[in-house]
């Protein structure tokens, strides 16, 4: 782990050329998991493709999580182009941008997710507008065993607590089932489908649609706005006379602020992936990343740049938002292909039929 933490930032920042070149001499069998993966990325940057494959194969063999295995297998296929690797990736039980892409290449339908729709007509006595109630409940959920979680899921399977029901259900199944919900849809139904899908994709990643979620850094509500950002939007952009930070716990307000903020980001950026980087890490972070040369045309782009995004949280976040985005587009009967999004990501070129929603 210490070695991984040592080499990862060096490989991503690309500043110490002699040290980076020395990494090419590392033995694939002497490393494992993420260390092997990033040594593969390093070899690929230096156009040492045969060497890179050895590191990616080692990463694939030693990774524990299926998502990570799929990431390594994707690179093995990109370099070696073996059909068997593509077929194996398409069969992955994990839902991620790599398995989605492989299914598309194999002309297979999108799979490994469940569109969870509200069927119960009951209500449950829980205050969805109280952040303190959610904080207390979330701690109870984290401590609960499977039997208790199953009972809690049955309790919260109600019209007013549907996001909590889905949240608990993921834990009942140990995160091996991917549940996609579309709560409070009435507040975004008039937006363009791509905007609907992007808002839903971000909300799912940010909060699992819990209206009163508060992050460890005090991001607020379903769309996780930092208080100072929400204040600035309310006062200086939307010119709202009466705004309190508690308003961000209202789904209608959260969606409205998100749509407004995405309008701003779409004026600067054209790819939903770049917009996801900016939503998470800020527009300044994203612009600096582009200024330093990421996402320009190249043999393995935009995939190589996606591995070299300097901020770990944003690097992972955008990949998950993109997978969510494709699923929600599918549920909204939009047939946009993930391959077209990857193509539009290079040099920040706008995809066809993209427009801001006012």
Tab-separated table of C-alpha atoms in Angstrom:
chain	number	residue	atom	x	y	z
A	1	UNK	CA	0.000	0.000	0.000
A	2	UNK	CA	2.820	2.381	0.823
A	3	UNK	CA	4.462	1.735	-2.539
A	4	UNK	CA	1.143	2.306	-4.314
A	5	UNK	CA	0.641	5.626	-2.512
A	6	UNK	CA	4.195	6.586	-3.466
A	7	UNK	CA	4.025	5.855	-7.187
A	8	UNK	CA	0.430	6.882	-7.992
A	9	UNK	CA	0.881	10.684	-7.693
A	10	UNK	CA	4.265	10.526	-9.431
A	11	UNK	CA	2.794	8.670	-12.401
A	12	UNK	CA	-0.214	10.983	-12.593
A	13	UNK	CA	1.754	14.230	-12.320
A	14	UNK	CA	4.384	13.094	-14.886
A	15	UNK	CA	7.014	15.467	-13.477
A	16	UNK	CA	9.961	13.196	-12.625
A	17	UNK	CA	10.967	11.643	-15.931
A	18	UNK	CA	14.004	9.649	-14.726
A	19	UNK	CA	12.015	8.122	-11.890
A	20	UNK	CA	9.121	7.335	-14.236
A	21	UNK	CA	11.495	5.615	-16.646
A	22	UNK	CA	12.929	3.560	-13.797
A	23	UNK	CA	9.439	2.242	-13.024
A	24	UNK	CA	9.493	0.467	-16.404
A	25	UNK	CA	12.054	-1.955	-14.958
A	26	UNK	CA	9.823	-3.077	-12.091
A	27	UNK	CA	8.864	-6.741	-12.150
A	28	UNK	CA	5.124	-7.266	-12.728
A	29	UNK	CA	5.208	-10.253	-10.367
A	30	UNK	CA	6.620	-8.104	-7.557
A	31	UNK	CA	3.574	-5.837	-7.412
A	32	UNK	CA	-0.161	-6.284	-7.255
A	33	UNK	CA	-3.492	-4.517	-7.570
A	34	UNK	CA	-3.402	-0.750	-7.982
A	35	UNK	CA	0.400	-0.574	-8.002
A	36	UNK	CA	0.492	-2.931	-10.973
A	37	UNK	CA	-2.291	-0.995	-12.678
A	38	UNK	CA	-0.527	2.365	-12.457
A	39	UNK	CA	2.769	0.868	-13.538
A	40	UNK	CA	0.816	-0.287	-16.595
A	41	UNK	CA	-0.466	3.251	-17.172
A	42	UNK	CA	3.097	4.543	-16.839
A	43	UNK	CA	4.367	2.027	-19.395
A	44	UNK	CA	1.572	3.008	-21.759
A	45	UNK	CA	2.491	6.698	-21.528
A	46	UNK	CA	6.020	5.726	-22.618
A	47	UNK	CA	4.520	3.645	-25.469
A	48	UNK	CA	5.818	0.406	-23.959
A	49	UNK	CA	2.651	-1.519	-24.842
A	50	UNK	CA	3.974	-5.049	-24.315
A	51	UNK	CA	5.262	-4.035	-20.892
A	52	UNK	CA	1.983	-2.336	-20.063
A	53	UNK	CA	0.011	-5.510	-20.843
A	54	UNK	CA	2.111	-7.472	-18.346
A	55	UNK	CA	1.323	-4.956	-15.595
A	56	UNK	CA	-2.382	-4.838	-16.484
A	57	UNK	CA	-2.564	-8.636	-16.502
A	58	UNK	CA	-0.993	-8.681	-13.061
A	59	UNK	CA	-3.482	-6.072	-11.858
A	60	UNK	CA	-6.368	-8.105	-13.257
A	61	UNK	CA	-5.131	-11.255	-11.507
A	62	UNK	CA	-4.652	-9.593	-8.120
A	63	UNK	CA	-7.459	-7.046	-7.918
A	64	UNK	CA	-10.283	-8.111	-5.597
A	65	UNK	CA	-13.153	-5.872	-6.725
A	66	UNK	CA	-14.872	-6.635	-10.020
A	67	UNK	CA	-14.916	-2.967	-11.013
A	68	UNK	CA	-11.121	-2.814	-10.747
A	69	UNK	CA	-10.756	-6.078	-12.636
A	70	UNK	CA	-12.906	-4.672	-15.438
A	71	UNK	CA	-10.765	-1.543	-15.580
A	72	UNK	CA	-7.600	-3.633	-16.005
A	73	UNK	CA	-9.243	-5.980	-18.516
A	74	UNK	CA	-10.415	-3.003	-20.547
A	75	UNK	CA	-6.804	-1.896	-20.951
A	76	UNK	CA	-5.647	-5.389	-21.830
A	77	UNK	CA	-8.211	-5.424	-24.617
A	78	UNK	CA	-7.337	-1.911	-25.791
A	79	UNK	CA	-3.726	-2.964	-26.327
A	80	UNK	CA	-3.968	-6.626	-27.389
A	81	UNK	CA	-7.407	-6.476	-29.097
A	82	UNK	CA	-8.305	-10.080	-28.261
A	83	UNK	CA	-11.980	-10.758	-28.848
A	84	UNK	CA	-12.085	-13.150	-25.892
A	85	UNK	CA	-11.148	-10.293	-23.546
A	86	UNK	CA	-13.930	-8.113	-24.947
A	87	UNK	CA	-16.433	-10.940	-24.557
A	88	UNK	CA	-15.303	-11.522	-20.961
A	89	UNK	CA	-15.644	-7.827	-20.167
A	90	UNK	CA	-19.156	-7.744	-21.626
A	91	UNK	CA	-20.120	-10.604	-19.295
A	92	UNK	CA	-18.969	-8.789	-16.169
A	93	UNK	CA	-21.457	-8.820	-13.267
A	94	UNK	CA	-20.386	-5.248	-12.463
A	95	UNK	CA	-22.124	-2.192	-13.910
A	96	UNK	CA	-19.446	0.316	-14.909
A	97	UNK	CA	-18.325	2.323	-17.925
A	98	UNK	CA	-16.074	-0.509	-19.110
A	99	UNK	CA	-18.662	-3.282	-19.019
A	100	UNK	CA	-21.236	-0.906	-20.561
A	101	UNK	CA	-18.803	-0.075	-23.378
A	102	UNK	CA	-18.019	-3.762	-23.973
A	103	UNK	CA	-21.724	-4.635	-24.119
A	104	UNK	CA	-22.199	-1.878	-26.675
A	105	UNK	CA	-19.273	-3.158	-28.772
A	106	UNK	CA	-20.808	-6.641	-28.626
A	107	UNK	CA	-24.234	-5.214	-29.561
A	108	UNK	CA	-25.679	-6.537	-26.314
A	109	UNK	CA	-28.434	-4.869	-24.285
A	110	UNK	CA	-27.581	-2.850	-21.194
A	111	UNK	CA	-27.742	-5.074	-18.121
A	112	UNK	CA	-26.838	-5.502	-14.446
A	113	UNK	CA	-29.275	-2.938	-13.084
A	114	UNK	CA	-32.834	-2.804	-11.776
A	115	UNK	CA	-35.218	0.089	-12.357
A	116	UNK	CA	-36.868	0.220	-8.964
A	117	UNK	CA	-40.309	1.794	-9.111
A	118	UNK	CA	-42.631	2.680	-6.269
A	119	UNK	CA	-45.448	0.164	-5.934
A	120	UNK	CA	-46.457	0.576	-2.291
A	121	UNK	CA	-49.126	3.178	-1.545
A	122	UNK	CA	-48.481	3.391	2.186
A	123	UNK	CA	-46.673	6.198	3.984
A	124	UNK	CA	-44.185	5.809	6.817
A	125	UNK	CA	-43.791	8.001	9.861
A	126	UNK	CA	-40.389	9.497	9.149
A	127	UNK	CA	-39.569	13.163	8.597
A	128	UNK	CA	-37.784	13.367	5.238
A	129	UNK	CA	-37.181	17.104	5.763
A	130	UNK	CA	-35.184	16.722	8.991
A	131	UNK	CA	-31.411	16.238	8.509
A	132	UNK	CA	-30.974	15.198	12.137
A	133	UNK	CA	-33.444	12.344	11.699
A	134	UNK	CA	-31.521	11.117	8.654
A	135	UNK	CA	-28.146	11.351	10.423
A	136	UNK	CA	-29.480	9.204	13.250
A	137	UNK	CA	-31.091	6.714	10.876
A	138	UNK	CA	-28.013	6.423	8.660
A	139	UNK	CA	-25.908	5.422	11.666
A	140	UNK	CA	-28.471	2.783	12.575
A	141	UNK	CA	-28.379	1.458	8.993
A	142	UNK	CA	-24.583	1.202	9.073
A	143	UNK	CA	-24.721	-0.875	12.280
A	144	UNK	CA	-27.592	-3.150	11.255
A	145	UNK	CA	-27.125	-6.799	10.260
A	146	UNK	CA	-28.857	-8.303	7.242
A	147	UNK	CA	-31.960	-9.401	9.161
A	148	UNK	CA	-32.421	-5.933	10.628
A	149	UNK	CA	-31.786	-4.293	7.239
A	150	UNK	CA	-34.430	-6.515	5.640
A	151	UNK	CA	-36.974	-5.434	8.243
A	152	UNK	CA	-36.012	-1.773	7.828
A	153	UNK	CA	-36.397	-2.054	4.052
A	154	UNK	CA	-39.936	-3.341	4.522
A	155	UNK	CA	-40.728	-0.443	6.859
A	156	UNK	CA	-39.356	2.243	4.536
A	157	UNK	CA	-40.968	0.795	1.398
A	158	UNK	CA	-43.402	3.701	1.337
A	159	UNK	CA	-44.278	6.588	-0.944
A	160	UNK	CA	-42.636	9.258	1.224
A	161	UNK	CA	-39.472	7.291	2.080
A	162	UNK	CA	-38.738	5.553	-1.236
A	163	UNK	CA	-35.113	6.839	-1.555
A	164	UNK	CA	-34.311	5.428	1.898
A	165	UNK	CA	-35.898	2.117	0.890
A	166	UNK	CA	-33.593	1.894	-2.160
A	167	UNK	CA	-30.618	2.946	-0.017
A	168	UNK	CA	-31.282	0.138	2.473
A	169	UNK	CA	-32.010	-2.406	-0.247
A	170	UNK	CA	-28.515	-1.949	-1.705
A	171	UNK	CA	-27.096	-2.911	1.662
A	172	UNK	CA	-29.431	-5.880	2.044
A	173	UNK	CA	-27.862	-7.262	-1.148
A	174	UNK	CA	-24.323	-6.227	-0.157
A	175	UNK	CA	-24.124	-3.760	-3.075
A	176	UNK	CA	-24.298	-6.572	-5.629
A	177	UNK	CA	-27.591	-5.227	-7.023
A	178	UNK	CA	-27.695	-1.858	-8.772
A	179	UNK	CA	-30.981	-0.106	-8.078
A	180	UNK	CA	-31.938	2.947	-10.124
A	181	UNK	CA	-34.771	5.161	-8.954
A	182	UNK	CA	-36.206	8.448	-10.254
A	183	UNK	CA	-37.746	10.158	-7.207
A	184	UNK	CA	-39.210	13.652	-7.352
A	185	UNK	CA	-39.241	13.334	-11.140
A	186	UNK	CA	-42.114	15.803	-11.424
A	187	UNK	CA	-39.658	18.639	-10.750
A	188	UNK	CA	-37.437	17.869	-13.768
A	189	UNK	CA	-39.885	16.277	-16.223
A	190	UNK	CA	-39.971	19.364	-18.456
A	191	UNK	CA	-36.199	19.440	-18.969
A	192	UNK	CA	-34.470	17.960	-22.001
A	193	UNK	CA	-33.922	14.207	-21.529
A	194	UNK	CA	-30.158	14.536	-21.433
A	195	UNK	CA	-30.417	17.134	-18.694
A	196	UNK	CA	-32.860	14.940	-16.786
A	197	UNK	CA	-30.438	12.030	-17.058
A	198	UNK	CA	-27.462	14.103	-15.922
A	199	UNK	CA	-29.277	15.506	-12.895
A	200	UNK	CA	-30.440	12.027	-11.908
A	201	UNK	CA	-26.956	10.583	-12.481
A	202	UNK	CA	-25.342	13.190	-10.257
A	203	UNK	CA	-28.028	12.936	-7.554
A	204	UNK	CA	-27.640	9.170	-7.397
A	205	UNK	CA	-23.881	9.481	-6.946
A	206	UNK	CA	-24.009	12.419	-4.554
A	207	UNK	CA	-26.711	11.337	-2.123
A	208	UNK	CA	-28.678	8.329	-3.386
A	209	UNK	CA	-31.532	10.877	-3.537
A	210	UNK	CA	-31.670	11.379	0.217
A	211	UNK	CA	-33.073	14.946	0.507
A	212	UNK	CA	-31.427	15.737	3.854
A	213	UNK	CA	-28.007	14.228	3.230
A	214	UNK	CA	-25.052	16.167	4.647
A	215	UNK	CA	-21.500	15.198	3.710
A	216	UNK	CA	-18.470	15.255	6.010
A	217	UNK	CA	-17.508	18.539	4.313
A	218	UNK	CA	-21.045	19.919	4.963
A	219	UNK	CA	-22.327	19.673	1.396
A	220	UNK	CA	-26.091	19.937	1.640
A	221	UNK	CA	-29.039	17.999	0.319
A	222	UNK	CA	-29.769	15.733	-2.577
A	223	UNK	CA	-27.440	17.549	-4.991
A	224	UNK	CA	-24.774	18.202	-2.313
A	225	UNK	CA	-24.158	21.917	-2.721
A	226	UNK	CA	-21.557	23.467	-0.478
A	227	UNK	CA	-23.210	26.196	1.638
A	228	UNK	CA	-21.132	29.029	0.136
A	229	UNK	CA	-21.953	27.851	-3.412
A	230	UNK	CA	-25.677	27.668	-2.613
A	231	UNK	CA	-25.538	31.126	-1.035
A	232	UNK	CA	-23.788	32.593	-4.064
A	233	UNK	CA	-26.237	31.045	-6.518
A	234	UNK	CA	-29.235	32.209	-4.479
A	235	UNK	CA	-28.002	35.768	-3.895
A	236	UNK	CA	-25.914	36.681	-6.923
A	237	UNK	CA	-27.288	34.505	-9.705
A	238	UNK	CA	-30.927	33.719	-8.967
A	239	UNK	CA	-31.463	36.971	-7.016
A	240	UNK	CA	-33.647	35.266	-4.408
A	241	UNK	CA	-34.847	37.605	-1.694
A	242	UNK	CA	-35.518	34.877	0.827
A	243	UNK	CA	-33.122	31.946	0.946
A	244	UNK	CA	-31.985	29.793	3.808
A	245	UNK	CA	-29.533	26.920	3.590
A	246	UNK	CA	-32.241	24.584	4.888
A	247	UNK	CA	-33.988	25.166	1.547
A	248	UNK	CA	-31.400	22.851	-0.015
A	249	UNK	CA	-33.095	19.960	1.809
A	250	UNK	CA	-36.160	20.436	-0.400
A	251	UNK	CA	-35.969	18.215	-3.544
A	252	UNK	CA	-37.597	20.869	-5.730
A	253	UNK	CA	-35.025	23.479	-4.715
A	254	UNK	CA	-32.124	21.031	-4.987
A	255	UNK	CA	-33.072	20.072	-8.549
A	256	UNK	CA	-33.663	23.740	-9.484
A	257	UNK	CA	-30.241	24.814	-8.222
A	258	UNK	CA	-28.603	21.838	-9.949
A	259	UNK	CA	-30.217	22.692	-13.266
A	260	UNK	CA	-29.080	26.302	-12.941
A	261	UNK	CA	-25.520	25.267	-12.069
A	262	UNK	CA	-25.392	22.802	-14.962
A	263	UNK	CA	-26.457	25.589	-17.317
A	264	UNK	CA	-23.356	27.478	-16.207
A	265	UNK	CA	-21.062	24.456	-16.542
A	266	UNK	CA	-22.403	23.621	-20.002
A	267	UNK	CA	-21.452	27.103	-21.179
A	268	UNK	CA	-17.833	26.213	-20.375
A	269	UNK	CA	-17.721	22.467	-21.010
A	270	UNK	CA	-19.432	20.261	-23.559
A	271	UNK	CA	-18.953	16.698	-22.327
A	272	UNK	CA	-21.015	15.253	-19.452
A	273	UNK	CA	-17.778	13.698	-18.183
A	274	UNK	CA	-16.006	17.067	-17.972
A	275	UNK	CA	-19.114	18.537	-16.381
A	276	UNK	CA	-18.967	15.778	-13.756
A	277	UNK	CA	-15.314	16.635	-13.020
A	278	UNK	CA	-16.313	20.281	-12.603
A	279	UNK	CA	-19.363	19.485	-10.466
A	280	UNK	CA	-17.149	17.533	-8.090
A	281	UNK	CA	-13.803	19.320	-8.210
A	282	UNK	CA	-14.759	22.756	-9.520
A	283	UNK	CA	-14.541	24.515	-12.866
A	284	UNK	CA	-11.054	25.830	-12.039
A	285	UNK	CA	-9.750	22.323	-11.398
A	286	UNK	CA	-11.233	21.088	-14.669
A	287	UNK	CA	-9.847	23.974	-16.714
A	288	UNK	CA	-6.367	23.516	-15.243
A	289	UNK	CA	-6.523	19.844	-16.116
A	290	UNK	CA	-7.411	20.655	-19.738
A	291	UNK	CA	-4.760	23.373	-19.919
A	292	UNK	CA	-2.126	20.832	-18.905
A	293	UNK	CA	-2.940	18.716	-21.944
A	294	UNK	CA	-5.376	16.049	-20.846
A	295	UNK	CA	-8.114	14.876	-23.228
A	296	UNK	CA	-6.311	15.808	-26.409
A	297	UNK	CA	-6.287	13.516	-29.423
A	298	UNK	CA	-4.094	10.423	-29.059
A	299	UNK	CA	-4.044	6.686	-29.590
A	300	UNK	CA	-5.600	5.737	-26.279
A	301	UNK	CA	-7.678	8.830	-25.667
A	302	UNK	CA	-9.806	9.756	-23.862
A	303	UNK	CA	-9.270	6.672	-21.725
A	304	UNK	CA	-5.666	7.415	-20.828
A	305	UNK	CA	-6.528	10.939	-19.692
A	306	UNK	CA	-9.343	9.535	-17.548
A	307	UNK	CA	-6.726	7.550	-15.608
A	308	UNK	CA	-4.469	10.601	-15.219
A	309	UNK	CA	-7.025	12.984	-13.694
A	310	UNK	CA	-5.019	14.355	-10.742
A	311	UNK	CA	-7.757	14.443	-8.092
A	312	UNK	CA	-8.607	10.879	-7.016
A	313	UNK	CA	-12.153	11.637	-5.895
A	314	UNK	CA	-13.030	13.402	-9.159
A	315	UNK	CA	-11.369	10.676	-11.233
A	316	UNK	CA	-13.571	7.988	-9.695
A	317	UNK	CA	-16.642	10.219	-9.388
A	318	UNK	CA	-16.891	11.060	-13.099
A	319	UNK	CA	-16.654	7.411	-14.113
A	320	UNK	CA	-19.534	6.507	-11.801
A	321	UNK	CA	-21.639	9.469	-12.904
A	322	UNK	CA	-21.110	8.458	-16.544
A	323	UNK	CA	-22.322	4.904	-15.845
A	324	UNK	CA	-25.377	6.363	-14.073
A	325	UNK	CA	-25.931	8.750	-16.978
A	326	UNK	CA	-26.029	5.956	-19.545
A	327	UNK	CA	-28.511	3.966	-17.441
A	328	UNK	CA	-30.809	6.953	-16.960
A	329	UNK	CA	-30.659	7.827	-20.661
A	330	UNK	CA	-31.713	4.245	-21.329
A	331	UNK	CA	-34.605	4.508	-18.864
A	332	UNK	CA	-35.677	7.771	-20.522
A	333	UNK	CA	-35.653	6.105	-23.960
A	334	UNK	CA	-32.625	8.018	-25.212
A	335	UNK	CA	-30.310	5.755	-27.213
A	336	UNK	CA	-27.112	7.788	-26.815
A	337	UNK	CA	-24.124	5.441	-26.952
A	338	UNK	CA	-21.309	5.577	-24.453
A	339	UNK	CA	-18.844	5.403	-27.347
A	340	UNK	CA	-20.173	8.713	-28.688
A	341	UNK	CA	-19.629	10.317	-25.278
A	342	UNK	CA	-16.049	9.085	-25.241
A	343	UNK	CA	-15.545	10.527	-28.722
A	344	UNK	CA	-16.949	13.915	-27.687
A	345	UNK	CA	-14.660	13.987	-24.656
A	346	UNK	CA	-11.531	14.311	-26.778
A	347	UNK	CA	-10.490	17.988	-27.046
A	348	UNK	CA	-13.771	18.911	-25.358
A	349	UNK	CA	-15.772	18.822	-28.598
A	350	UNK	CA	-19.553	19.191	-28.154
A	351	UNK	CA	-21.695	16.101	-28.829
A	352	UNK	CA	-24.576	16.545	-31.292
A	353	UNK	CA	-27.937	17.900	-30.095
A	354	UNK	CA	-26.654	19.257	-26.787
A	355	UNK	CA	-28.206	22.449	-25.480
A	356	UNK	CA	-28.503	24.151	-22.103
A	357	UNK	CA	-31.873	23.978	-20.410
A	358	UNK	CA	-33.094	27.369	-19.299
